[in-house]
Coordinates of C-alpha atoms in Angstrom, one line a residue:
N21 CA 34.6 42.8 -32.3
E22 CA 32.7 45.5 -31.0
N23 CA 30.9 46.3 -34.1
S24 CA 29.0 43.2 -34.1
I25 CA 27.3 44.0 -30.7
I26 CA 23.9 45.7 -31.2
P27 CA 22.8 47.6 -28.1
V28 CA 19.1 46.6 -26.7
N29 CA 16.8 48.8 -24.8
E30 CA 16.5 46.7 -22.2
K31 CA 13.6 48.7 -20.9
S32 CA 11.3 47.5 -24.1
D33 CA 13.0 43.9 -23.9
K34 CA 11.7 43.7 -20.3
I35 CA 8.2 44.7 -21.1
E36 CA 8.2 42.4 -24.1
R37 CA 9.7 39.4 -22.0
E38 CA 6.8 40.2 -19.4
L39 CA 4.1 40.4 -22.0
I40 CA 5.3 37.0 -23.1
L41 CA 5.1 35.3 -20.0
K42 CA 2.1 36.7 -19.2
Q43 CA 0.6 35.0 -22.5
L44 CA 2.0 31.7 -21.4
L45 CA 0.6 31.9 -18.2
F46 CA -2.9 32.4 -19.5
L47 CA -2.1 29.3 -22.1
R48 CA -1.1 27.3 -19.0
Q49 CA -4.4 28.2 -17.6
D50 CA -6.3 27.5 -20.5
I51 CA -4.6 24.0 -20.8
N52 CA -5.3 22.9 -17.0
E53 CA -9.0 24.1 -17.8
I54 CA -9.2 22.0 -20.7
K55 CA -7.5 19.1 -18.9
K56 CA -9.8 19.2 -16.2
Y57 CA -12.8 19.5 -18.6
L58 CA -11.7 16.3 -20.6
L59 CA -10.7 14.5 -17.1
I60 CA -14.4 15.1 -15.9
N61 CA -16.0 14.7 -19.3
S62 CA -13.9 11.4 -20.5
N63 CA -16.7 9.0 -20.2
S64 CA -19.2 11.2 -22.2
D65 CA -17.0 12.5 -24.7
R66 CA -16.6 8.6 -26.2
S67 CA -20.0 8.4 -27.1
M68 CA -19.5 11.5 -29.4
N69 CA -18.8 11.1 -33.3
S70 CA -15.4 11.8 -34.6
T71 CA -16.2 15.2 -35.5
N72 CA -14.1 18.1 -33.7
S73 CA -15.7 18.7 -30.4
S74 CA -14.4 21.9 -29.7
L75 CA -16.6 23.3 -32.5
F76 CA -19.6 22.8 -30.6
L77 CA -21.2 23.9 -27.1
P78 CA -21.7 20.9 -25.0
S79 CA -25.5 20.0 -24.3
E80 CA -27.1 20.1 -21.1
E81 CA -26.9 16.7 -20.8
N82 CA -23.1 16.9 -20.5
I83 CA -22.9 19.8 -18.3
E84 CA -22.1 18.9 -14.7
K85 CA -24.1 20.8 -11.9
Y86 CA -22.5 23.2 -9.6
E87 CA -22.9 22.4 -6.1
S88 CA -22.2 25.3 -3.7
D89 CA -20.9 24.9 -0.4
G90 CA -22.9 27.6 0.7
S91 CA -20.5 30.8 0.2
L92 CA -21.7 31.1 -3.5
D93 CA -25.1 30.6 -3.8
N94 CA -27.3 30.9 -6.4
I95 CA -24.5 30.4 -9.1
T96 CA -25.8 28.5 -12.2
D97 CA -23.4 26.9 -14.8
A98 CA -22.1 29.5 -17.7
R99 CA -21.6 26.9 -20.1
L100 CA -25.4 26.8 -21.4
T101 CA -26.1 26.7 -24.8
A102 CA -26.8 30.4 -25.6
I103 CA -26.7 30.7 -29.4
K104 CA -29.6 30.1 -31.7
D105 CA -28.4 28.5 -35.0
E106 CA -30.2 31.3 -37.0
A107 CA -27.8 33.9 -35.3
V108 CA -24.4 32.4 -36.1
G109 CA -22.3 34.7 -38.3
E110 CA -24.7 38.0 -37.4
I111 CA -23.0 38.7 -34.0
T112 CA -19.2 38.6 -32.9
I113 CA -17.8 36.7 -29.9
N114 CA -17.0 39.7 -28.5
E115 CA -20.4 40.9 -28.5
I116 CA -21.6 37.4 -27.0
E117 CA -18.9 37.9 -24.2
K118 CA -19.8 41.2 -23.4
E119 CA -23.5 40.3 -23.2
I120 CA -22.7 37.3 -20.9
I121 CA -20.9 39.3 -18.7
E122 CA -23.6 41.8 -18.4
R123 CA -26.4 39.1 -17.8
C124 CA -24.3 37.5 -15.1
L125 CA -23.4 41.0 -13.2
K126 CA -27.0 41.9 -13.6
Q127 CA -28.0 38.3 -12.2
F128 CA -25.5 38.6 -9.4
K129 CA -26.5 42.0 -8.5
G130 CA -23.2 43.4 -9.4
N131 CA -21.3 40.7 -7.5
R132 CA -18.0 40.2 -9.1
R133 CA -16.8 37.6 -7.2
K134 CA -20.0 35.3 -8.1
T135 CA -19.8 36.3 -11.5
A136 CA -16.4 35.3 -12.1
S137 CA -17.2 32.0 -10.8
A138 CA -20.2 31.5 -12.6
L139 CA -18.4 32.4 -15.8
D140 CA -15.5 29.9 -14.6
I141 CA -13.0 32.9 -15.3
S142 CA -10.7 34.2 -12.4
E143 CA -11.5 37.7 -11.0
R144 CA -8.7 39.3 -12.4
T145 CA -9.9 38.5 -15.9
L146 CA -13.3 39.5 -15.1
Y147 CA -12.0 43.0 -14.2
R148 CA -10.3 43.5 -17.3
K149 CA -13.1 42.5 -19.2
I150 CA -15.3 44.8 -17.4
K151 CA -12.8 47.6 -18.4
E152 CA -12.4 46.5 -21.9
Y153 CA -16.2 46.6 -22.7
D154 CA -16.6 49.6 -20.1
L155 CA -19.2 47.9 -18.0

């Protein structure tokens, strides 16, 4: 029956499919990072209470030190506790993210590769964030 067939704009359908695939890729990357973190810290996580550990930043004791092979000297771990308790609720995640990116870029004198490595994000994500925040 020809009346039951609805024509679909193939161009918008393709764009929507690509957006969904990109989001799935980002989710896969996030899951892989979480798996890696859990494998590395499985011993230290057993000592934690049964509270939801995703609600808290890791303490400095549980943060592994980055060892450089010489190609990325002076990169520090970006997962240090950065928020004071009294500041909670007064600042948005986007503001925090922007400030952290600005500080890392300043610390590495604009070197985006080192900044991305220190923040444990891809260079492509860093470029997107720089554009998003007009840095």
